[in-house]
Tab-separated table of C-alpha atoms in Angstrom:
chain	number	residue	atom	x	y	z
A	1	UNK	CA	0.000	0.000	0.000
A	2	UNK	CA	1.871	3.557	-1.014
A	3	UNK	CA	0.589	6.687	-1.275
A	4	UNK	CA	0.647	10.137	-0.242
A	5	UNK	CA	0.572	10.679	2.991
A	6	UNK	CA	-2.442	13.035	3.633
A	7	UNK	CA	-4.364	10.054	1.267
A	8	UNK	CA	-2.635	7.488	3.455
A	9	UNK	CA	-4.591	9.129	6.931
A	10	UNK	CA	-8.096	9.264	4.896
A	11	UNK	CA	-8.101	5.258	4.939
A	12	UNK	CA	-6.062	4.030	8.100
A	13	UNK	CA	-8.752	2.418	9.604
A	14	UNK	CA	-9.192	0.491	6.531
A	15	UNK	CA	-5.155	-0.564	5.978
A	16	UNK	CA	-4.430	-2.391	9.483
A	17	UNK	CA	-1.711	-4.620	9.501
A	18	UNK	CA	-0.613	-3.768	5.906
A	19	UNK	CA	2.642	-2.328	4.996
A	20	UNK	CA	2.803	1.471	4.183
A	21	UNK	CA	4.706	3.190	1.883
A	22	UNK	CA	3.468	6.707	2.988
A	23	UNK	CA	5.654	9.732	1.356
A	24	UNK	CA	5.332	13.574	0.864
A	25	UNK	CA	3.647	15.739	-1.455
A	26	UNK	CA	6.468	15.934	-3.958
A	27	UNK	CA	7.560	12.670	-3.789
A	28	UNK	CA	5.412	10.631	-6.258
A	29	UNK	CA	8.713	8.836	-8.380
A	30	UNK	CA	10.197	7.117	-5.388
A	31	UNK	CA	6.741	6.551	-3.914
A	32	UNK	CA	6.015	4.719	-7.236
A	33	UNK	CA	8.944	3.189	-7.374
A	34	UNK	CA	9.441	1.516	-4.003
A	35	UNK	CA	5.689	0.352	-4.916
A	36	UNK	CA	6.294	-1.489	-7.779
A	37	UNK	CA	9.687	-2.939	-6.269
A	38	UNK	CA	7.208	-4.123	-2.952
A	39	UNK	CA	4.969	-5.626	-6.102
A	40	UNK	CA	7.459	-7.518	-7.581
A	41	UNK	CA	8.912	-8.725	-4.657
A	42	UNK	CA	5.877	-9.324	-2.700
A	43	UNK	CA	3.638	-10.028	-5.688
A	44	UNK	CA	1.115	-7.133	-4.541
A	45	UNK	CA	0.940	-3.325	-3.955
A	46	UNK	CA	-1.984	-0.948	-4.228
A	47	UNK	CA	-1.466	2.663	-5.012
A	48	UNK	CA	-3.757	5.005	-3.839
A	49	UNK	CA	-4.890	8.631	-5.612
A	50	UNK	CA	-7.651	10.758	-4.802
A	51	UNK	CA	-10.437	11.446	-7.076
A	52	UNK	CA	-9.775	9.330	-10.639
A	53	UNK	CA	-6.213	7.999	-10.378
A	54	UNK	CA	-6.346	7.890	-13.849
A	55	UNK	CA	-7.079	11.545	-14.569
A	56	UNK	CA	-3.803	14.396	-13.548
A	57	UNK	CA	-3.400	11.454	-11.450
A	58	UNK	CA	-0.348	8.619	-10.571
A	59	UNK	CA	-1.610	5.805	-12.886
A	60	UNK	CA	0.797	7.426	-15.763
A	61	UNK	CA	3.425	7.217	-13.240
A	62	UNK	CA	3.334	3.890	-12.655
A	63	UNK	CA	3.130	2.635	-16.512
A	64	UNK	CA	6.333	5.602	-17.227
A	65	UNK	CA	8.281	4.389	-14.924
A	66	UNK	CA	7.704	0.340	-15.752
A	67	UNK	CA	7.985	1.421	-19.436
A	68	UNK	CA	11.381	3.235	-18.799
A	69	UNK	CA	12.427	0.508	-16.541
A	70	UNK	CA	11.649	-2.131	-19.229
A	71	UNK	CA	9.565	-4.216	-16.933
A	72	UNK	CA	6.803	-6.525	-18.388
A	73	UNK	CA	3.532	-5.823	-17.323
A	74	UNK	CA	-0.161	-6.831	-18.790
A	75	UNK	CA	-4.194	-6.050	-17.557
A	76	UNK	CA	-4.847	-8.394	-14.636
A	77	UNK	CA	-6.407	-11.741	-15.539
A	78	UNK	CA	-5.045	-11.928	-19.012
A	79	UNK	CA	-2.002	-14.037	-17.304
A	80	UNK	CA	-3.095	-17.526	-17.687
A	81	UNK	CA	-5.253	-17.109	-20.881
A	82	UNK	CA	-2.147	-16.252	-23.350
A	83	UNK	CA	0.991	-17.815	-21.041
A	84	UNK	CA	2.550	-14.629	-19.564
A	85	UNK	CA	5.413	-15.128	-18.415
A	86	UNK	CA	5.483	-15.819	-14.432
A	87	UNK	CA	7.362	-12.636	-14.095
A	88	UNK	CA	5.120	-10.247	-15.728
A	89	UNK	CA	3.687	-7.828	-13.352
A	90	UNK	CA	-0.257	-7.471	-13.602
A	91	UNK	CA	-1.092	-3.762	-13.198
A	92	UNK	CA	-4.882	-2.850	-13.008
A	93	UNK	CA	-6.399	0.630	-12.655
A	94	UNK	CA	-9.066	1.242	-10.849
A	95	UNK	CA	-10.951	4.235	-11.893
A	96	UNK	CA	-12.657	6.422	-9.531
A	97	UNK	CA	-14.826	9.249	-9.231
A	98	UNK	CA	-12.678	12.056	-10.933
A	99	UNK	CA	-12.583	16.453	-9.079
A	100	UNK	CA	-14.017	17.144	-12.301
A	101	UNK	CA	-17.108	14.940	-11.779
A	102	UNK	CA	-17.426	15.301	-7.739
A	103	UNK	CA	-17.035	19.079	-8.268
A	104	UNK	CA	-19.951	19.130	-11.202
A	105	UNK	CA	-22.649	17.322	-9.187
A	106	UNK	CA	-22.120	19.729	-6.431
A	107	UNK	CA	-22.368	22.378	-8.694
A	108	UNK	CA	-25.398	21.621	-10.681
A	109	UNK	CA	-24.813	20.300	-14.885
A	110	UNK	CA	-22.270	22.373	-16.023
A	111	UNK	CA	-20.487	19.178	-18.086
A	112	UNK	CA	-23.657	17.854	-20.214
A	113	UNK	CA	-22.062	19.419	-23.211
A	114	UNK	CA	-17.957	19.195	-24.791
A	115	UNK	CA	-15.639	20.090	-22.089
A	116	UNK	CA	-11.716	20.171	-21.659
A	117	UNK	CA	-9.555	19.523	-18.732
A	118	UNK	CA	-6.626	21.932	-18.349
A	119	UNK	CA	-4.106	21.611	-15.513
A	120	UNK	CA	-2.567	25.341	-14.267
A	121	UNK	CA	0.369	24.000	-13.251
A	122	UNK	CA	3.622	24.533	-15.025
A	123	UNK	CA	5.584	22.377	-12.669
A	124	UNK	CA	5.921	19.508	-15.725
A	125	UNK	CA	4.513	21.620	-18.352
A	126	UNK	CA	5.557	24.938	-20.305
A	127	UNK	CA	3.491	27.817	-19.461
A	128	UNK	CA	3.289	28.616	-23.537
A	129	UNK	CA	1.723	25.373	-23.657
A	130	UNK	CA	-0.976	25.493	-21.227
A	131	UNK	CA	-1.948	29.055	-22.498
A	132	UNK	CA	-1.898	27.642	-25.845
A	133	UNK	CA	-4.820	25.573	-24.768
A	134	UNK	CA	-6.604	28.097	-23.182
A	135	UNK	CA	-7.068	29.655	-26.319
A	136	UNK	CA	-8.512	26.604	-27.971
A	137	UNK	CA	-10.289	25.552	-25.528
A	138	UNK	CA	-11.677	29.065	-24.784
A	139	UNK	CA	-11.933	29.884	-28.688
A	140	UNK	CA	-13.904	26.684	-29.619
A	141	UNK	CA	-16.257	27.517	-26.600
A	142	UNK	CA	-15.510	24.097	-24.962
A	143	UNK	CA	-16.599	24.356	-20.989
A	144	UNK	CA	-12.848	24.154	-18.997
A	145	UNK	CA	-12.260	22.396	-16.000
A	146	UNK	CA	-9.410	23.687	-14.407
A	147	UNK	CA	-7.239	21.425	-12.150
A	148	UNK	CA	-3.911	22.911	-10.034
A	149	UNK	CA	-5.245	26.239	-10.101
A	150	UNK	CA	-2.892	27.601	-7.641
A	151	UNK	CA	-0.696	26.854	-4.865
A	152	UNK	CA	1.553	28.631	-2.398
A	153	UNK	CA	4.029	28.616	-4.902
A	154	UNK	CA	2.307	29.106	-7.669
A	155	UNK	CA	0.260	32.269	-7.385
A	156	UNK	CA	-0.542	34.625	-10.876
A	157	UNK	CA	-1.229	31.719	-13.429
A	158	UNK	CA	-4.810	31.760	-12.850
A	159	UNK	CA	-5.445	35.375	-13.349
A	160	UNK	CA	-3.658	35.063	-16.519
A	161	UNK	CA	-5.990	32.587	-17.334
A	162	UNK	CA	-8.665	34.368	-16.562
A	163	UNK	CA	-7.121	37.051	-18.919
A	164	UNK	CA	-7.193	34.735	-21.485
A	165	UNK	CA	-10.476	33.391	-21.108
A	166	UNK	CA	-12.121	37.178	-20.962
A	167	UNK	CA	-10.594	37.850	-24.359
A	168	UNK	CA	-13.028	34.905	-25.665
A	169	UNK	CA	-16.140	35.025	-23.152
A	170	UNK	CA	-18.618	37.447	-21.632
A	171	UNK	CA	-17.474	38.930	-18.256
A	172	UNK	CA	-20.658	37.401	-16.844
A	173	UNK	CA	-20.036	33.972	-17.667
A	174	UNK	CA	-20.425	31.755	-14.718
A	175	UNK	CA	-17.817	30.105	-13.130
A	176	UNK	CA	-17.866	27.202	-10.953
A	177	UNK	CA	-15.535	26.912	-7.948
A	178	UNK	CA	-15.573	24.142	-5.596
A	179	UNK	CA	-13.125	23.445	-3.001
A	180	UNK	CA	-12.269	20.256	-1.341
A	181	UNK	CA	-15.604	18.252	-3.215
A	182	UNK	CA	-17.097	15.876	-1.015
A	183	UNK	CA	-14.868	16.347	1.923
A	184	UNK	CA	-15.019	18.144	5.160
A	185	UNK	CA	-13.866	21.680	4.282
A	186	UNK	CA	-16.173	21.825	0.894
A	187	UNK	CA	-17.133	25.050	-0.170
A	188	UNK	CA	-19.090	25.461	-3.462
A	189	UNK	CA	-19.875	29.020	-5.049
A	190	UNK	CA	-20.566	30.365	-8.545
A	191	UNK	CA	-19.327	33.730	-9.640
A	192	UNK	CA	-19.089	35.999	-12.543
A	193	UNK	CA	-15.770	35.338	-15.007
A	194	UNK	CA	-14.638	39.162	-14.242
A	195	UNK	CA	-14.841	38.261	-10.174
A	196	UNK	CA	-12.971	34.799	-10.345
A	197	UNK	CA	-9.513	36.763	-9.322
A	198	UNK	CA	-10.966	37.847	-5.666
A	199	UNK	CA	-12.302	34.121	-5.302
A	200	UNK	CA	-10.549	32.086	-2.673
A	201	UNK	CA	-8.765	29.058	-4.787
A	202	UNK	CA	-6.262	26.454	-3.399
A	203	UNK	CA	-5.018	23.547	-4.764
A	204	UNK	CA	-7.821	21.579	-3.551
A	205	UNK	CA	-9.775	23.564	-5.655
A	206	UNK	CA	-11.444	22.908	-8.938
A	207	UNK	CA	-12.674	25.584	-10.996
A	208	UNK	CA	-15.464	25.311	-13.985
A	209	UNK	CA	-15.373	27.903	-16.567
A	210	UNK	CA	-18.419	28.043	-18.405
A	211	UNK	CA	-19.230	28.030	-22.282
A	212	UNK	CA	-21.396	30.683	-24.318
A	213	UNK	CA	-24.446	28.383	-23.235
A	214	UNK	CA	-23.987	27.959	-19.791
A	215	UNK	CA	-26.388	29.910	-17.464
A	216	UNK	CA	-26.748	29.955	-13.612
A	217	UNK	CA	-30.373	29.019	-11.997
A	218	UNK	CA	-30.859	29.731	-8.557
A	219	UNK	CA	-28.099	28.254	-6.928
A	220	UNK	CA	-27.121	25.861	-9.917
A	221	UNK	CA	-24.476	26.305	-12.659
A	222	UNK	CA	-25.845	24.245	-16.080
A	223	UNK	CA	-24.936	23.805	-19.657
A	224	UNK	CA	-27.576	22.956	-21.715
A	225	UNK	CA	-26.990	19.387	-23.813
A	226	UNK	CA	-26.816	20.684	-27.387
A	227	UNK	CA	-26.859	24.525	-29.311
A	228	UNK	CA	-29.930	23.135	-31.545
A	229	UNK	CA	-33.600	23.500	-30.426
A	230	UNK	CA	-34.969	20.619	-31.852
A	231	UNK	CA	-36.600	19.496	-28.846
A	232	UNK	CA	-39.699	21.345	-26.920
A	233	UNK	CA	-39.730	20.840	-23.259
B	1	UNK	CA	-37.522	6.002	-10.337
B	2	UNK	CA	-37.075	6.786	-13.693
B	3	UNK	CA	-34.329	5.778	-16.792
B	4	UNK	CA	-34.347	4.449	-19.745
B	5	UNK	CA	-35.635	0.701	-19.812
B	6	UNK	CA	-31.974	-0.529	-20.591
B	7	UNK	CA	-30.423	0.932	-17.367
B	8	UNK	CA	-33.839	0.074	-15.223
B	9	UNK	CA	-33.201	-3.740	-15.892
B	10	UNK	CA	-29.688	-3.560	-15.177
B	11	UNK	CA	-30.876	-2.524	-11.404
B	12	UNK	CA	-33.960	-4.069	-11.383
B	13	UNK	CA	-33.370	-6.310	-8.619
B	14	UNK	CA	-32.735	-3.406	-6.741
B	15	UNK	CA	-35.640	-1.517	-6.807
B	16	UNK	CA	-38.434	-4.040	-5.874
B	17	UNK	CA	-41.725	-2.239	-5.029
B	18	UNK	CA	-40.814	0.973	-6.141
B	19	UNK	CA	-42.879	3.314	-9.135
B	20	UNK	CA	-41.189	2.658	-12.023
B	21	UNK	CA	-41.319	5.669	-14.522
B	22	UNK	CA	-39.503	3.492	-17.636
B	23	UNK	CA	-38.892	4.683	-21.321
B	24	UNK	CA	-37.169	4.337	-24.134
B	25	UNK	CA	-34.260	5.778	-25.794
B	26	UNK	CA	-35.365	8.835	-27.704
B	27	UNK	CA	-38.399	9.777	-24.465
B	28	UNK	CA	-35.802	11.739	-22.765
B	29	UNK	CA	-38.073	14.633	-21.940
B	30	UNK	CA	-40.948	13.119	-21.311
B	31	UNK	CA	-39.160	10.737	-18.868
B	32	UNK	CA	-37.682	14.284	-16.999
B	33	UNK	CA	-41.009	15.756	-17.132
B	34	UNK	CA	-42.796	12.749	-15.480
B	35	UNK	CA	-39.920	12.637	-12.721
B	36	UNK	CA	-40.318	16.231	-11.912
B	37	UNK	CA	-43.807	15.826	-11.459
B	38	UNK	CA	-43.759	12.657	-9.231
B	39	UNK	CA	-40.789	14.304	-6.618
B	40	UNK	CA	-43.232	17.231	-6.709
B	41	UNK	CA	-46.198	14.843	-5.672
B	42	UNK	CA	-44.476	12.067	-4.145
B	43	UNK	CA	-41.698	14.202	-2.307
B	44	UNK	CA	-38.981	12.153	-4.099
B	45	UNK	CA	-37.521	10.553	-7.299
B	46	UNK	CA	-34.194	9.086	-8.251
B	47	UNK	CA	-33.393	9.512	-12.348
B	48	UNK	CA	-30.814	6.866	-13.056
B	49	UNK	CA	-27.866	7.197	-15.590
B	50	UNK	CA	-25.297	4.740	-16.473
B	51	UNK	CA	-22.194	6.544	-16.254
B	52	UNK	CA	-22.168	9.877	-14.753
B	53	UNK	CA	-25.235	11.974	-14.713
B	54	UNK	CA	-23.535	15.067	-15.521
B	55	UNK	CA	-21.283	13.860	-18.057
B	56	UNK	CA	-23.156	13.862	-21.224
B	57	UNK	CA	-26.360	12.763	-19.556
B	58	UNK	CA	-29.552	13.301	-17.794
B	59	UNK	CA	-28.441	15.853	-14.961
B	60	UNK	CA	-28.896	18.808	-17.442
B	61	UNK	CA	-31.820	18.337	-18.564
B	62	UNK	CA	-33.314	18.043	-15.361
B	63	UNK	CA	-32.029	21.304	-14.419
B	64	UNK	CA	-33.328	23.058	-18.025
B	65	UNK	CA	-36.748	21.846	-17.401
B	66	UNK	CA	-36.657	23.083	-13.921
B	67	UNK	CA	-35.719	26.351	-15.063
B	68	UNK	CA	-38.350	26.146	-18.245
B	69	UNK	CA	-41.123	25.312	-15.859
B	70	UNK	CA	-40.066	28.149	-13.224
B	71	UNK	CA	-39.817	25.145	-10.812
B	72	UNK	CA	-38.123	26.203	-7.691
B	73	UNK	CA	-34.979	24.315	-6.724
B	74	UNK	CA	-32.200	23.979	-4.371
B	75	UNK	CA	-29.263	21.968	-3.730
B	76	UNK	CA	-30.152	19.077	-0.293
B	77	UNK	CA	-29.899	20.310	3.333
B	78	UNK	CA	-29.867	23.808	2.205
B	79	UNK	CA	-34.159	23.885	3.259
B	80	UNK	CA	-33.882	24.542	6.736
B	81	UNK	CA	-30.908	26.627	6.625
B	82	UNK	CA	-32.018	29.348	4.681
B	83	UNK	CA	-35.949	28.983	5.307
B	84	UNK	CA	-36.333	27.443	1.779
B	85	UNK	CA	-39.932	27.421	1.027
B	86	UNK	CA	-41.559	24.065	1.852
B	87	UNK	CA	-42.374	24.214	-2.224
B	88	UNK	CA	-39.037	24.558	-2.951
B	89	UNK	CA	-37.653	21.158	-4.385
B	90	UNK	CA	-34.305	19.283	-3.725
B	91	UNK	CA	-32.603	18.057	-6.388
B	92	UNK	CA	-29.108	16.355	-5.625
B	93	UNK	CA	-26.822	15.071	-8.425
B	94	UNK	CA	-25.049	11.679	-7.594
B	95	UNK	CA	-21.244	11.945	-9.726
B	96	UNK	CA	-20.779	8.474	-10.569
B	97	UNK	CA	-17.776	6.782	-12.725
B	98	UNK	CA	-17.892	8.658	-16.117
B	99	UNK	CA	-16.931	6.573	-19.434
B	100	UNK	CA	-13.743	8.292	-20.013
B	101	UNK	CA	-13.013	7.422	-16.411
B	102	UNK	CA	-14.234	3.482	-16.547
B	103	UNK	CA	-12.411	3.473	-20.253
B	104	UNK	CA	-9.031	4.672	-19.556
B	105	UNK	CA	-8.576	2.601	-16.747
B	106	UNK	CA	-9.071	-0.438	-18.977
B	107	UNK	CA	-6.811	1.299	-21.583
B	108	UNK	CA	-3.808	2.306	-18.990
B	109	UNK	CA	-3.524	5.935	-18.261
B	110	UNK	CA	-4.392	7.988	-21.184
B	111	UNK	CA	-6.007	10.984	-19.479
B	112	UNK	CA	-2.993	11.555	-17.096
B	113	UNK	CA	-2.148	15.489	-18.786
B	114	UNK	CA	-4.818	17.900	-20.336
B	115	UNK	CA	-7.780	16.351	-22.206
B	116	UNK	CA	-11.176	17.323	-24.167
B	117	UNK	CA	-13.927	15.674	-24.867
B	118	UNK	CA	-16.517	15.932	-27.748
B	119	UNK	CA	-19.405	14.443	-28.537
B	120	UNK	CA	-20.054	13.181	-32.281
B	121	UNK	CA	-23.674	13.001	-32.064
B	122	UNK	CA	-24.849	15.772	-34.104
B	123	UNK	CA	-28.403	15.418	-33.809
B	124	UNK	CA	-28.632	18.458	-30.779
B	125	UNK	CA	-25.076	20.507	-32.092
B	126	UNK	CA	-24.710	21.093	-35.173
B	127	UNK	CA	-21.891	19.736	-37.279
B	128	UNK	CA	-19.992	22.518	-38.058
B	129	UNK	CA	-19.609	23.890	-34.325
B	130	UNK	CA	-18.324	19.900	-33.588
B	131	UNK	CA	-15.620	20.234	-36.296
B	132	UNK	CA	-14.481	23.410	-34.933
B	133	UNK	CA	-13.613	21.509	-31.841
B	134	UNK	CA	-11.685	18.719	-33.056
B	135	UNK	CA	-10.019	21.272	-35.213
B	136	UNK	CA	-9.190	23.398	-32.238
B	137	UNK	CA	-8.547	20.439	-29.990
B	138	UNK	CA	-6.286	18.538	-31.893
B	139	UNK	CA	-4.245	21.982	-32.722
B	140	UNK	CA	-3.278	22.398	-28.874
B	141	UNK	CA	-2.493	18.734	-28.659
B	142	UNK	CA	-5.193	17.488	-26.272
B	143	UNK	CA	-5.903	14.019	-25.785
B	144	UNK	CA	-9.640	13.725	-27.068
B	145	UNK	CA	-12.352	11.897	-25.678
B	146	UNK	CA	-14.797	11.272	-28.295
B	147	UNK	CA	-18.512	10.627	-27.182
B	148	UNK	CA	-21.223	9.079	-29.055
B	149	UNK	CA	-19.070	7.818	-31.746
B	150	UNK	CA	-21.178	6.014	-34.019
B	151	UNK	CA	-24.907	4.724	-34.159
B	152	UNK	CA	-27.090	2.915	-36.726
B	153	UNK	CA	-28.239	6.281	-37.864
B	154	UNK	CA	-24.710	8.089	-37.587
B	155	UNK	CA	-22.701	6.380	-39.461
B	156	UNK	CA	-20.014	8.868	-41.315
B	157	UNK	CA	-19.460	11.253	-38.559
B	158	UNK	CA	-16.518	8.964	-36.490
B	159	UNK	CA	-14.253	8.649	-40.254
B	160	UNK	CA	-14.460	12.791	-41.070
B	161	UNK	CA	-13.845	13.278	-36.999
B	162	UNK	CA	-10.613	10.695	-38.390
B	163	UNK	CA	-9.537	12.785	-41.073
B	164	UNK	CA	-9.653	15.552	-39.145
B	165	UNK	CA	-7.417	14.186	-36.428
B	166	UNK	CA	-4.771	13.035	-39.333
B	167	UNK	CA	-4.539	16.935	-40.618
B	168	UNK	CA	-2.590	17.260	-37.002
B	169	UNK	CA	-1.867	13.658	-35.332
B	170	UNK	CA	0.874	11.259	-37.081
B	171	UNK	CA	-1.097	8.283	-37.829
B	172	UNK	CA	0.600	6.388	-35.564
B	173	UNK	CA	-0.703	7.927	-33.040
B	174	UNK	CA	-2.426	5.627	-30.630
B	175	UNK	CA	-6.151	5.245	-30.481
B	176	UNK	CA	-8.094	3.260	-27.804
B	177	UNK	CA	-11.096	2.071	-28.522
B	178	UNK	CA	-13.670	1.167	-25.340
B	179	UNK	CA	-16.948	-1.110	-26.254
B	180	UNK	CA	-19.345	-1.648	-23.233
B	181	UNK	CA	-16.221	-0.741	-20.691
B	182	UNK	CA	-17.234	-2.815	-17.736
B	183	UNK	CA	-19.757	-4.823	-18.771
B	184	UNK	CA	-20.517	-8.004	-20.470
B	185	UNK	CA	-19.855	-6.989	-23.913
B	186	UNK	CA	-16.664	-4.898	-22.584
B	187	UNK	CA	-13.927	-5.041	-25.862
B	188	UNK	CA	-10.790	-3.074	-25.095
B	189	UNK	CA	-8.216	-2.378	-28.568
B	190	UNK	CA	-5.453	0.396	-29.216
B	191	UNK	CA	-4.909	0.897	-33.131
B	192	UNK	CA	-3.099	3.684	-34.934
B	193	UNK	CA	-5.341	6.714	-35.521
B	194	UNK	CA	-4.987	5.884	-39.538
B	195	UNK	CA	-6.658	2.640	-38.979
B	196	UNK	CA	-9.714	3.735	-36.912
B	197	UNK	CA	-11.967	3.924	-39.389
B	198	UNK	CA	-11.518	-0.241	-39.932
B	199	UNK	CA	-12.403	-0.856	-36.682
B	200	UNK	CA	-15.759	-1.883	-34.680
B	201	UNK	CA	-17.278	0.765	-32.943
B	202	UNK	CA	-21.283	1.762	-31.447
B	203	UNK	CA	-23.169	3.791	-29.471
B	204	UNK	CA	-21.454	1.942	-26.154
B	205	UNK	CA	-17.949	2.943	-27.425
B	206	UNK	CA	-15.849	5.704	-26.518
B	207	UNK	CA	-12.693	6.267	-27.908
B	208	UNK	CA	-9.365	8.057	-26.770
B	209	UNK	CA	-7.224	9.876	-29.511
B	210	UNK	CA	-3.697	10.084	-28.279
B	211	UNK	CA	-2.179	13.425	-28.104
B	212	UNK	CA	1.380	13.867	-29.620
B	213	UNK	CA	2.710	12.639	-26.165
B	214	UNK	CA	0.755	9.649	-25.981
B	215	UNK	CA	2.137	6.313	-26.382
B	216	UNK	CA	1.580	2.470	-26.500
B	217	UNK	CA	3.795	-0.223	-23.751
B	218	UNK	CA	2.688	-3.578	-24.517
B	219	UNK	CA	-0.740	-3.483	-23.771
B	220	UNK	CA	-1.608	-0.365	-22.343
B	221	UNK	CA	-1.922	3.335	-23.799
B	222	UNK	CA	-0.162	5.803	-21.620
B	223	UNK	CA	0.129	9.944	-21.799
B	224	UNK	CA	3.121	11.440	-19.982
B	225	UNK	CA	2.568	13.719	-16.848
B	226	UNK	CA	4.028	16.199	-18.193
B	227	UNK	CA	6.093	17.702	-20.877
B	228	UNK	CA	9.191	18.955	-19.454
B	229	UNK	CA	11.859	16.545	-18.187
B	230	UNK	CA	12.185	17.735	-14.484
B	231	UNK	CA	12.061	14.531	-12.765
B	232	UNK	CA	14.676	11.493	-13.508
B	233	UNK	CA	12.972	8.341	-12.754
């Protein structure tokens, strides 16, 4: 069992008597790969993520570092049926229930139409890039999820984004933000585009830009399922 | 408890002595309408999705009718805070495991940097506004979730969504392909993008489009976390 260790506390009373491979925030390679070593040498190790582990989330890790590492792995259960070897490692994902779905519900339907997922931070990425796909996103009116909004150290890239995002929608287009979905400290509000820079964002914090069609109802953010009116309601 | 008949026999053990509000594929509205109605008699209905609600699904309509029908509505447990009218209906929004979630676990980790998705069906958007975001998407190098790929009806839309991708993508680029992901039927392939159009696909598929990132290890499809080299593994 590895995983961060703030993830790790979340689920102790579910991991007794298991071994632990609990390390900090930025230590997700050698948290990886002490887990895979415990796997091979112990024959099992679950990782854990929060939200989707598949989505801005360690499962890439894990198949980048067997990949690099040259180590033979295959889905689970696919062992016996085509003679893997004995020493291929079976890695299964288990998807969960991703920020940008938690984070949704909470706020309403603001996903029934195209949306795409940018991450903020330029930790692993160049900043050209990410604004890059603001404008696309932003330009081909796709709803945007943003992930890693901001940190401690990472303070001005979402008001750049929200630059970015003015040039292409209306000041008054709502945005979603919800902190810490589904856990103790959650706080959901929806605000005007032009406000989003006096909003209080963390990195526990997911933030929903809407499209041209999205519109706020009472407390709800939605986007409606298609631009054409072909059905009456 | 409403859904379409497909989904209400996959829980029908579940939901023994309950009213049943069951219709078919195209009754979407009607099936909305007649929920509304029985919460606001009954004090309570469940709408059922598979999937997530919110992701391409019922949640949104729910919330357009509402708003249509000057129904008043409010997130749960916000009543007795605020001295929400006793008229005032809940409506809460389960997240469950979206498609691109349940399908990119059984693929690897394709969705581990940014990603969009788009829907093909082009019966509520029209065509030209779907182009424009598989133009724009694949131009900033997003992975792409494609929704609704193909139906009986819909037949030409996934190979010019193809040709598309090709003007940008290599067509090596690696494409997974997700048929009933999780269920009886489930088929899980990866193919190069140029040979997508060859290849078995339905309304219960979704399909990843590798971004230029995006590779294949053995069996598995796998986007990098980022794209700068910080970390050594």
């Amino acid at each position: 069992m590895a995983g961060y260790s703030t993830y790790i506390e979340l689920i102790r009373p579910m991991i007794e008597g298991k071994t632990i491979i609990s390390t900090g925030m930025t230590q997700e390679v050698k948290r990886v790969e002490a887990a895979i070593e415990q796997a091979l040498n112990a024959r099992s190790c679950a990782i854990i993520s929060s939200g989707d582990p598949g989505i801005y989330a360690m499962a890439g890790l894990v198949f980048e570092t067997c990949k690099l590492k040259n180590i033979a792995i295959a889905p689970p259960a696919s062992g016996s049926q085509d003679g893997t070897a004995e020493t291929t490692l079976e890695v299964e994902v288990v998807p969960g229930i991703p920020a940008l779905s938690a984070g949704a519900a909470l706020l309403g339907a603001p996903l029934t139409h195209d949306f795409a997922a940018v991450s903020l931070s330029d930790l692993l990425t160049p900043w050209e890039i990410i604004e890059q796909r603001l404008e696309a996103a932003a330009g081909a009116d796709f709803v945007i999820v943003l992930y890693n909004p901001k940190s401690k150290k990472r303070s001005w890239q979402l008001e750049r984004a929200q630059q970015i995002l003015l040039k292409y929608r209306d000041g008054q287009t709502p945005v979603g933000i919800v902190v810490s979905a589904m856990r103790d400290r959650q706080r959901v509000r929806i605000v005007a585009l032009q406000e989003l820079h006096r909003e209080y964002v963390d990195m526990q914090t997911t933030v929903f830009i809407g499209s041209s069609a999205s519109s706020r109802y009472l407390n709800f953010m939605v986007t409606p399922r298609g631009y054409a009116k072909k059905y009456e309601i």
